[in-house]
């Protein structure tokens, strides 16, 4: 695991813990922060898919004949999954977590101001965004793109699972169970996602 990946792993797990201890983040707010991290990852995944010169490790650069068909397929696959996932997950939050009913927010700006800014939920996704920017600027031509967006889909699937399981455990056993399932999921996902493809061998 690279130094960048190690730092991101530590930040992704320490920042939520500090949020709970110092700022009183609830399970709902932790999951909302995690959703924002996923949005940041999806954003940079799309840009890396669009601008990288290689698709897999040890592969030559795209030939002009195959460049755009593969890129368009990758792009629409990720966009399609995200277009379904993010709105449905956001709606599901409002259904299963009654502590902060989303219906009371008139528009996204109210949610942003009253929850994300007021509770300082922006630190974990901001860290992920900065690390993603670094990967895009300096590492995009050395990443295995198939593994990159497969990891994004794994993260999306796991977030849906933990949302349901975390909600059930929180209702039945209290908020602590929600915290436990959240951190277990977060650590597992980080180890999956941060197993970044090794650099492509170059001459």
PDB file of C-alpha atoms in Angstrom:
ATOM      1  CA  UNK A   1       0.000   0.000   0.000  1.00  0.00           C
ATOM      2  CA  UNK A   2       1.393   3.410  -0.993  1.00  0.00           C
ATOM      3  CA  UNK A   3       2.036   6.262   1.428  1.00  0.00           C
ATOM      4  CA  UNK A   4      -0.909   8.136  -0.077  1.00  0.00           C
ATOM      5  CA  UNK A   5      -3.202   5.167   0.465  1.00  0.00           C
ATOM      6  CA  UNK A   6      -1.995   4.728   4.041  1.00  0.00           C
ATOM      7  CA  UNK A   7      -2.624   8.392   4.854  1.00  0.00           C
ATOM      8  CA  UNK A   8      -6.080   8.206   3.309  1.00  0.00           C
ATOM      9  CA  UNK A   9      -6.870   5.047   5.265  1.00  0.00           C
ATOM     10  CA  UNK A  10      -5.885   6.730   8.531  1.00  0.00           C
ATOM     11  CA  UNK A  11      -7.743   9.944   7.736  1.00  0.00           C
ATOM     12  CA  UNK A  12     -10.920   8.147   6.680  1.00  0.00           C
ATOM     13  CA  UNK A  13     -11.108   6.330  10.001  1.00  0.00           C
ATOM     14  CA  UNK A  14      -9.705   8.908  12.419  1.00  0.00           C
ATOM     15  CA  UNK A  15     -11.776  11.859  11.175  1.00  0.00           C
ATOM     16  CA  UNK A  16     -15.161  10.119  11.726  1.00  0.00           C
ATOM     17  CA  UNK A  17     -14.011   9.036  15.190  1.00  0.00           C
ATOM     18  CA  UNK A  18     -13.054  12.611  16.056  1.00  0.00           C
ATOM     19  CA  UNK A  19     -16.407  13.741  14.687  1.00  0.00           C
ATOM     20  CA  UNK A  20     -18.248  11.411  17.047  1.00  0.00           C
ATOM     21  CA  UNK A  21     -16.121  12.265  20.091  1.00  0.00           C
ATOM     22  CA  UNK A  22     -15.739  16.026  19.592  1.00  0.00           C
ATOM     23  CA  UNK A  23     -18.716  17.061  17.464  1.00  0.00           C
ATOM     24  CA  UNK A  24     -21.330  14.485  18.469  1.00  0.00           C
ATOM     25  CA  UNK A  25     -21.944  13.029  15.005  1.00  0.00           C
ATOM     26  CA  UNK A  26     -24.803  10.541  14.904  1.00  0.00           C
ATOM     27  CA  UNK A  27     -24.880   7.326  12.879  1.00  0.00           C
ATOM     28  CA  UNK A  28     -26.980   9.147  10.291  1.00  0.00           C
ATOM     29  CA  UNK A  29     -24.369  11.890   9.984  1.00  0.00           C
ATOM     30  CA  UNK A  30     -21.545   9.369   9.699  1.00  0.00           C
ATOM     31  CA  UNK A  31     -23.317   7.635   6.845  1.00  0.00           C
ATOM     32  CA  UNK A  32     -24.047  10.964   5.192  1.00  0.00           C
ATOM     33  CA  UNK A  33     -20.345  11.834   5.381  1.00  0.00           C
ATOM     34  CA  UNK A  34     -19.528   8.427   3.922  1.00  0.00           C
ATOM     35  CA  UNK A  35     -21.972   9.044   1.081  1.00  0.00           C
ATOM     36  CA  UNK A  36     -20.213  12.345   0.353  1.00  0.00           C
ATOM     37  CA  UNK A  37     -16.886  10.490   0.291  1.00  0.00           C
ATOM     38  CA  UNK A  38     -18.379   8.106  -2.254  1.00  0.00           C
ATOM     39  CA  UNK A  39     -19.472  11.065  -4.388  1.00  0.00           C
ATOM     40  CA  UNK A  40     -15.910  12.425  -4.329  1.00  0.00           C
ATOM     41  CA  UNK A  41     -14.522   9.013  -5.289  1.00  0.00           C
ATOM     42  CA  UNK A  42     -17.055   8.670  -8.106  1.00  0.00           C
ATOM     43  CA  UNK A  43     -16.145  12.133  -9.413  1.00  0.00           C
ATOM     44  CA  UNK A  44     -12.430  11.406  -9.665  1.00  0.00           C
ATOM     45  CA  UNK A  45     -13.066   7.885 -10.960  1.00  0.00           C
ATOM     46  CA  UNK A  46     -14.987   9.392 -13.871  1.00  0.00           C
ATOM     47  CA  UNK A  47     -12.206  11.846 -14.659  1.00  0.00           C
ATOM     48  CA  UNK A  48      -9.508   9.176 -14.431  1.00  0.00           C
ATOM     49  CA  UNK A  49     -11.514   6.889 -16.709  1.00  0.00           C
ATOM     50  CA  UNK A  50     -11.915   9.724 -19.184  1.00  0.00           C
ATOM     51  CA  UNK A  51      -8.341  10.991 -19.289  1.00  0.00           C
ATOM     52  CA  UNK A  52      -6.120   7.998 -18.517  1.00  0.00           C
ATOM     53  CA  UNK A  53      -4.040   6.669 -21.410  1.00  0.00           C
ATOM     54  CA  UNK A  54      -4.231   3.022 -20.334  1.00  0.00           C
ATOM     55  CA  UNK A  55      -7.001   0.687 -19.250  1.00  0.00           C
ATOM     56  CA  UNK A  56      -5.153  -2.130 -17.485  1.00  0.00           C
ATOM     57  CA  UNK A  57      -1.755  -2.760 -16.013  1.00  0.00           C
ATOM     58  CA  UNK A  58       0.931  -3.713 -18.535  1.00  0.00           C
ATOM     59  CA  UNK A  59      -1.252  -2.528 -21.411  1.00  0.00           C
ATOM     60  CA  UNK A  60      -0.130  -0.256 -24.184  1.00  0.00           C
ATOM     61  CA  UNK A  61      -1.871   3.052 -24.655  1.00  0.00           C
ATOM     62  CA  UNK A  62      -5.276   2.995 -26.308  1.00  0.00           C
ATOM     63  CA  UNK A  63      -5.128   2.867 -30.071  1.00  0.00           C
ATOM     64  CA  UNK A  64      -7.178   5.620 -31.748  1.00  0.00           C
ATOM     65  CA  UNK A  65      -9.498   2.968 -33.201  1.00  0.00           C
ATOM     66  CA  UNK A  66     -10.458   1.610 -29.763  1.00  0.00           C
ATOM     67  CA  UNK A  67     -10.026   4.705 -27.641  1.00  0.00           C
ATOM     68  CA  UNK A  68     -13.489   6.288 -27.661  1.00  0.00           C
ATOM     69  CA  UNK A  69     -15.684   3.148 -27.722  1.00  0.00           C
ATOM     70  CA  UNK A  70     -14.023   1.868 -24.541  1.00  0.00           C
ATOM     71  CA  UNK A  71     -14.055   5.279 -22.897  1.00  0.00           C
ATOM     72  CA  UNK A  72     -17.713   5.893 -23.693  1.00  0.00           C
ATOM     73  CA  UNK A  73     -18.670   2.459 -22.333  1.00  0.00           C
ATOM     74  CA  UNK A  74     -16.704   3.043 -19.111  1.00  0.00           C
ATOM     75  CA  UNK A  75     -18.116   6.522 -18.714  1.00  0.00           C
ATOM     76  CA  UNK A  76     -21.760   5.568 -19.192  1.00  0.00           C
ATOM     77  CA  UNK A  77     -21.400   2.500 -16.958  1.00  0.00           C
ATOM     78  CA  UNK A  78     -20.159   4.579 -14.035  1.00  0.00           C
ATOM     79  CA  UNK A  79     -22.607   7.417 -14.718  1.00  0.00           C
ATOM     80  CA  UNK A  80     -25.523   4.982 -14.913  1.00  0.00           C
ATOM     81  CA  UNK A  81     -24.668   3.277 -11.631  1.00  0.00           C
ATOM     82  CA  UNK A  82     -24.129   6.599  -9.853  1.00  0.00           C
ATOM     83  CA  UNK A  83     -27.338   8.097 -11.275  1.00  0.00           C
ATOM     84  CA  UNK A  84     -29.303   5.225  -9.740  1.00  0.00           C
ATOM     85  CA  UNK A  85     -27.303   4.826  -6.551  1.00  0.00           C
ATOM     86  CA  UNK A  86     -26.889   8.314  -5.129  1.00  0.00           C
ATOM     87  CA  UNK A  87     -30.527   9.545  -5.362  1.00  0.00           C
ATOM     88  CA  UNK A  88     -31.895   6.201  -4.123  1.00  0.00           C
ATOM     89  CA  UNK A  89     -29.490   6.105  -1.185  1.00  0.00           C
ATOM     90  CA  UNK A  90     -30.275   9.693  -0.248  1.00  0.00           C
ATOM     91  CA  UNK A  91     -33.994   8.872  -0.323  1.00  0.00           C
ATOM     92  CA  UNK A  92     -33.419   5.722   1.724  1.00  0.00           C
ATOM     93  CA  UNK A  93     -31.647   7.745   4.423  1.00  0.00           C
ATOM     94  CA  UNK A  94     -34.775   9.808   4.844  1.00  0.00           C
ATOM     95  CA  UNK A  95     -36.886   6.667   5.201  1.00  0.00           C
ATOM     96  CA  UNK A  96     -34.854   4.642   7.704  1.00  0.00           C
ATOM     97  CA  UNK A  97     -33.223   7.328   9.858  1.00  0.00           C
ATOM     98  CA  UNK A  98     -35.876   9.352  11.612  1.00  0.00           C
ATOM     99  CA  UNK A  99     -33.518  11.450  13.719  1.00  0.00           C
ATOM    100  CA  UNK A 100     -32.932  13.915  10.892  1.00  0.00           C
ATOM    101  CA  UNK A 101     -35.922  13.788   8.526  1.00  0.00           C
ATOM    102  CA  UNK A 102     -34.748  15.002   5.138  1.00  0.00           C
ATOM    103  CA  UNK A 103     -38.240  16.191   4.241  1.00  0.00           C
ATOM    104  CA  UNK A 104     -37.885  19.232   6.490  1.00  0.00           C
ATOM    105  CA  UNK A 105     -35.129  20.643   4.293  1.00  0.00           C
ATOM    106  CA  UNK A 106     -36.632  22.819   1.607  1.00  0.00           C
ATOM    107  CA  UNK A 107     -33.693  22.434  -0.778  1.00  0.00           C
ATOM    108  CA  UNK A 108     -30.153  20.996  -0.915  1.00  0.00           C
ATOM    109  CA  UNK A 109     -28.711  24.333   0.213  1.00  0.00           C
ATOM    110  CA  UNK A 110     -30.574  24.039   3.535  1.00  0.00           C
ATOM    111  CA  UNK A 111     -29.267  20.517   4.070  1.00  0.00           C
ATOM    112  CA  UNK A 112     -25.759  21.662   3.184  1.00  0.00           C
ATOM    113  CA  UNK A 113     -25.871  24.587   5.607  1.00  0.00           C
ATOM    114  CA  UNK A 114     -27.678  22.972   8.550  1.00  0.00           C
ATOM    115  CA  UNK A 115     -26.034  19.535   8.497  1.00  0.00           C
ATOM    116  CA  UNK A 116     -22.843  19.449   6.449  1.00  0.00           C
ATOM    117  CA  UNK A 117     -21.539  22.891   7.459  1.00  0.00           C
ATOM    118  CA  UNK A 118     -23.025  23.124  10.953  1.00  0.00           C
ATOM    119  CA  UNK A 119     -21.840  19.631  11.911  1.00  0.00           C
ATOM    120  CA  UNK A 120     -18.548  19.962   9.981  1.00  0.00           C
ATOM    121  CA  UNK A 121     -19.244  16.818   7.982  1.00  0.00           C
ATOM    122  CA  UNK A 122     -17.096  18.148   5.167  1.00  0.00           C
ATOM    123  CA  UNK A 123     -13.738  16.991   6.592  1.00  0.00           C
ATOM    124  CA  UNK A 124     -13.844  13.288   5.562  1.00  0.00           C
ATOM    125  CA  UNK A 125     -15.106  13.926   1.995  1.00  0.00           C
ATOM    126  CA  UNK A 126     -12.709  16.872   1.615  1.00  0.00           C
ATOM    127  CA  UNK A 127      -9.768  14.628   2.516  1.00  0.00           C
ATOM    128  CA  UNK A 128     -10.954  12.016   0.028  1.00  0.00           C
ATOM    129  CA  UNK A 129     -11.428  14.705  -2.630  1.00  0.00           C
ATOM    130  CA  UNK A 130      -7.875  16.032  -2.200  1.00  0.00           C
ATOM    131  CA  UNK A 131      -6.397  12.520  -2.382  1.00  0.00           C
ATOM    132  CA  UNK A 132      -8.489  11.807  -5.474  1.00  0.00           C
ATOM    133  CA  UNK A 133      -7.198  14.997  -7.077  1.00  0.00           C
ATOM    134  CA  UNK A 134      -3.637  13.853  -6.386  1.00  0.00           C
ATOM    135  CA  UNK A 135      -4.327  10.474  -8.006  1.00  0.00           C
ATOM    136  CA  UNK A 136      -5.848  12.187 -11.051  1.00  0.00           C
ATOM    137  CA  UNK A 137      -3.003  14.645 -11.509  1.00  0.00           C
ATOM    138  CA  UNK A 138      -0.052  12.342 -10.883  1.00  0.00           C
ATOM    139  CA  UNK A 139      -1.131   8.676 -11.046  1.00  0.00           C
ATOM    140  CA  UNK A 140      -3.958   8.323 -13.566  1.00  0.00           C
ATOM    141  CA  UNK A 141      -1.798   6.826 -16.331  1.00  0.00           C
ATOM    142  CA  UNK A 142      -0.474   4.115 -14.002  1.00  0.00           C
ATOM    143  CA  UNK A 143      -3.762   2.843 -12.551  1.00  0.00           C
ATOM    144  CA  UNK A 144      -5.648  -0.303 -13.509  1.00  0.00           C
ATOM    145  CA  UNK A 145      -8.929   1.269 -14.600  1.00  0.00           C
ATOM    146  CA  UNK A 146     -10.953  -1.943 -14.501  1.00  0.00           C
ATOM    147  CA  UNK A 147     -10.014  -2.433 -10.857  1.00  0.00           C
ATOM    148  CA  UNK A 148     -10.546   1.251 -10.147  1.00  0.00           C
ATOM    149  CA  UNK A 149     -14.191   1.363 -11.091  1.00  0.00           C
ATOM    150  CA  UNK A 150     -14.859  -2.187  -9.871  1.00  0.00           C
ATOM    151  CA  UNK A 151     -13.794  -0.936  -6.446  1.00  0.00           C
ATOM    152  CA  UNK A 152     -16.223   1.960  -6.792  1.00  0.00           C
ATOM    153  CA  UNK A 153     -19.074  -0.484  -7.482  1.00  0.00           C
ATOM    154  CA  UNK A 154     -18.034  -2.582  -4.466  1.00  0.00           C
ATOM    155  CA  UNK A 155     -18.152   0.531  -2.307  1.00  0.00           C
ATOM    156  CA  UNK A 156     -21.613   1.410  -3.640  1.00  0.00           C
ATOM    157  CA  UNK A 157     -22.970  -2.089  -2.986  1.00  0.00           C
ATOM    158  CA  UNK A 158     -21.492  -2.224   0.517  1.00  0.00           C
ATOM    159  CA  UNK A 159     -22.922   1.184   1.395  1.00  0.00           C
ATOM    160  CA  UNK A 160     -26.410  -0.012   0.477  1.00  0.00           C
ATOM    161  CA  UNK A 161     -25.940  -3.144   2.585  1.00  0.00           C
ATOM    162  CA  UNK A 162     -24.599  -1.325   5.630  1.00  0.00           C
ATOM    163  CA  UNK A 163     -27.393   1.238   5.378  1.00  0.00           C
ATOM    164  CA  UNK A 164     -30.014  -1.472   5.836  1.00  0.00           C
ATOM    165  CA  UNK A 165     -28.073  -3.556   8.376  1.00  0.00           C
ATOM    166  CA  UNK A 166     -26.927  -0.480  10.309  1.00  0.00           C
ATOM    167  CA  UNK A 167     -30.471   0.843  10.462  1.00  0.00           C
ATOM    168  CA  UNK A 168     -31.861  -2.457  11.761  1.00  0.00           C
ATOM    169  CA  UNK A 169     -29.129  -2.832  14.377  1.00  0.00           C
ATOM    170  CA  UNK A 170     -29.477   0.784  15.496  1.00  0.00           C
ATOM    171  CA  UNK A 171     -33.228   0.396  15.954  1.00  0.00           C
ATOM    172  CA  UNK A 172     -32.917  -2.927  17.778  1.00  0.00           C
ATOM    173  CA  UNK A 173     -29.754  -2.461  19.840  1.00  0.00           C
ATOM    174  CA  UNK A 174     -29.201   1.300  19.964  1.00  0.00           C
ATOM    175  CA  UNK A 175     -26.825   3.733  18.314  1.00  0.00           C
ATOM    176  CA  UNK A 176     -23.667   1.923  19.461  1.00  0.00           C
ATOM    177  CA  UNK A 177     -24.471  -1.016  17.200  1.00  0.00           C
ATOM    178  CA  UNK A 178     -24.759   1.439  14.325  1.00  0.00           C
ATOM    179  CA  UNK A 179     -21.323   2.854  15.133  1.00  0.00           C
ATOM    180  CA  UNK A 180     -19.787  -0.624  15.270  1.00  0.00           C
ATOM    181  CA  UNK A 181     -21.228  -1.727  11.937  1.00  0.00           C
ATOM    182  CA  UNK A 182     -20.212   1.591  10.375  1.00  0.00           C
ATOM    183  CA  UNK A 183     -16.563   1.326  11.369  1.00  0.00           C
ATOM    184  CA  UNK A 184     -16.356  -2.334  10.454  1.00  0.00           C
ATOM    185  CA  UNK A 185     -17.710  -1.507   7.012  1.00  0.00           C
ATOM    186  CA  UNK A 186     -15.513   1.571   6.664  1.00  0.00           C
ATOM    187  CA  UNK A 187     -12.310  -0.318   7.443  1.00  0.00           C
ATOM    188  CA  UNK A 188     -13.185  -3.227   5.145  1.00  0.00           C
ATOM    189  CA  UNK A 189     -14.058  -0.892   2.295  1.00  0.00           C
ATOM    190  CA  UNK A 190     -10.916   1.156   2.735  1.00  0.00           C
ATOM    191  CA  UNK A 191      -8.736  -1.927   2.528  1.00  0.00           C
ATOM    192  CA  UNK A 192     -10.582  -3.011  -0.632  1.00  0.00           C
ATOM    193  CA  UNK A 193     -10.633   0.395  -2.272  1.00  0.00           C
ATOM    194  CA  UNK A 194      -7.123   1.442  -1.306  1.00  0.00           C
ATOM    195  CA  UNK A 195      -5.482  -1.649  -2.743  1.00  0.00           C
ATOM    196  CA  UNK A 196      -4.569   0.635  -5.609  1.00  0.00           C
ATOM    197  CA  UNK A 197      -3.349  -1.080  -8.749  1.00  0.00           C
ATOM    198  CA  UNK A 198       0.406  -1.037  -8.834  1.00  0.00           C
ATOM    199  CA  UNK A 199       2.180   1.219 -11.247  1.00  0.00           C
ATOM    200  CA  UNK A 200       2.424   0.017 -14.788  1.00  0.00           C
ATOM    201  CA  UNK A 201       5.889  -1.152 -15.593  1.00  0.00           C
ATOM    202  CA  UNK A 202       7.640   1.317 -17.819  1.00  0.00           C
ATOM    203  CA  UNK A 203      10.924   1.192 -19.576  1.00  0.00           C
TER     204      UNK A 203
END
